[in-house]
């Protein structure tokens, strides 16, 4: 988990790289919030940033994209579309599904049948093979936008299981999709734990079960190396 000191350091470096002529000090903290509201203000020669604790687990590049958005906003510069999209995709696919929000409607655009693979078939096969057919089928769908970061997610609130549509490709090895489905189904079996208010999405029991999948290491490597070429 990232600390305030690390966040400040990363944000200072990022600020100096995108707005080098400003020469300002940056101070950043995570603050307790139930919403995704972040604040930025300039006081004397310091830029104060408060980032919602909800995204404390986000990868560094997502936190940097958010910083770009905030820095540009502070000085009323033209927004950076790429940063916005990058941040928004992460929020939509990684954060929103885990928020204790009111019932959200599932978009009718989610479809299980892809061009090359049908998620319903995969779900049924994995369910029979690994879960004695005991998992009740959630709503299944390919992600609405291609995502190379969020490869899949299970949203308990909406009972929706999504796999990134980049994998609906003839280049995808079937066992990779089987594994991605297996991973998301484990989220149904092992719900997110909350310890002292912190979310634990992949607890140790989850990781242990995940490694039982045949050729686990090989599949990880394939995903790591090949996904950008799908
Ligand atoms: Zn996961």
mmCIF file of N, CA and C and ligand atoms in Angstrom, residues 150 183-184 187 201-202 206, ligand 1:
data_model
loop_
_atom_site.group_PDB
_atom_site.id
_atom_site.type_symbol
_atom_site.label_atom_id
_atom_site.label_comp_id
_atom_site.label_asym_id
_atom_site.label_seq_id
_atom_site.Cartn_x
_atom_site.Cartn_y
_atom_site.Cartn_z
ATOM 1 N N UNK A 150 -7.097 -3.847 -16.772
ATOM 2 C CA UNK A 150 -8.082 -4.620 -16.036
ATOM 3 C C UNK A 150 -8.506 -5.758 -16.952
ATOM 4 N N UNK A 183 -10.228 -17.340 -12.525
ATOM 5 C CA UNK A 183 -9.847 -16.272 -11.598
ATOM 6 C C UNK A 183 -11.081 -15.479 -11.157
ATOM 7 N N UNK A 184 -11.891 -15.063 -12.104
ATOM 8 C CA UNK A 184 -13.067 -14.255 -11.745
ATOM 9 C C UNK A 184 -14.081 -15.067 -10.948
ATOM 10 N N UNK A 187 -13.462 -15.119 -7.367
ATOM 11 C CA UNK A 187 -13.960 -13.928 -6.666
ATOM 12 C C UNK A 187 -15.381 -14.159 -6.135
ATOM 13 N N UNK A 201 -8.694 -7.791 -1.925
ATOM 14 C CA UNK A 201 -9.378 -8.399 -3.065
ATOM 15 C C UNK A 201 -8.903 -9.826 -3.312
ATOM 16 N N UNK A 202 -7.602 -10.044 -3.137
ATOM 17 C CA UNK A 202 -7.052 -11.380 -3.359
ATOM 18 C C UNK A 202 -6.404 -11.910 -2.075
ATOM 19 N N UNK A 206 -7.364 -17.182 -1.715
ATOM 20 C CA UNK A 206 -7.670 -16.941 -3.120
ATOM 21 C C UNK A 206 -6.441 -17.277 -3.969
HETATM 22 ZN ZN1 LIG B 1 -8.944 -10.566 -9.274
#
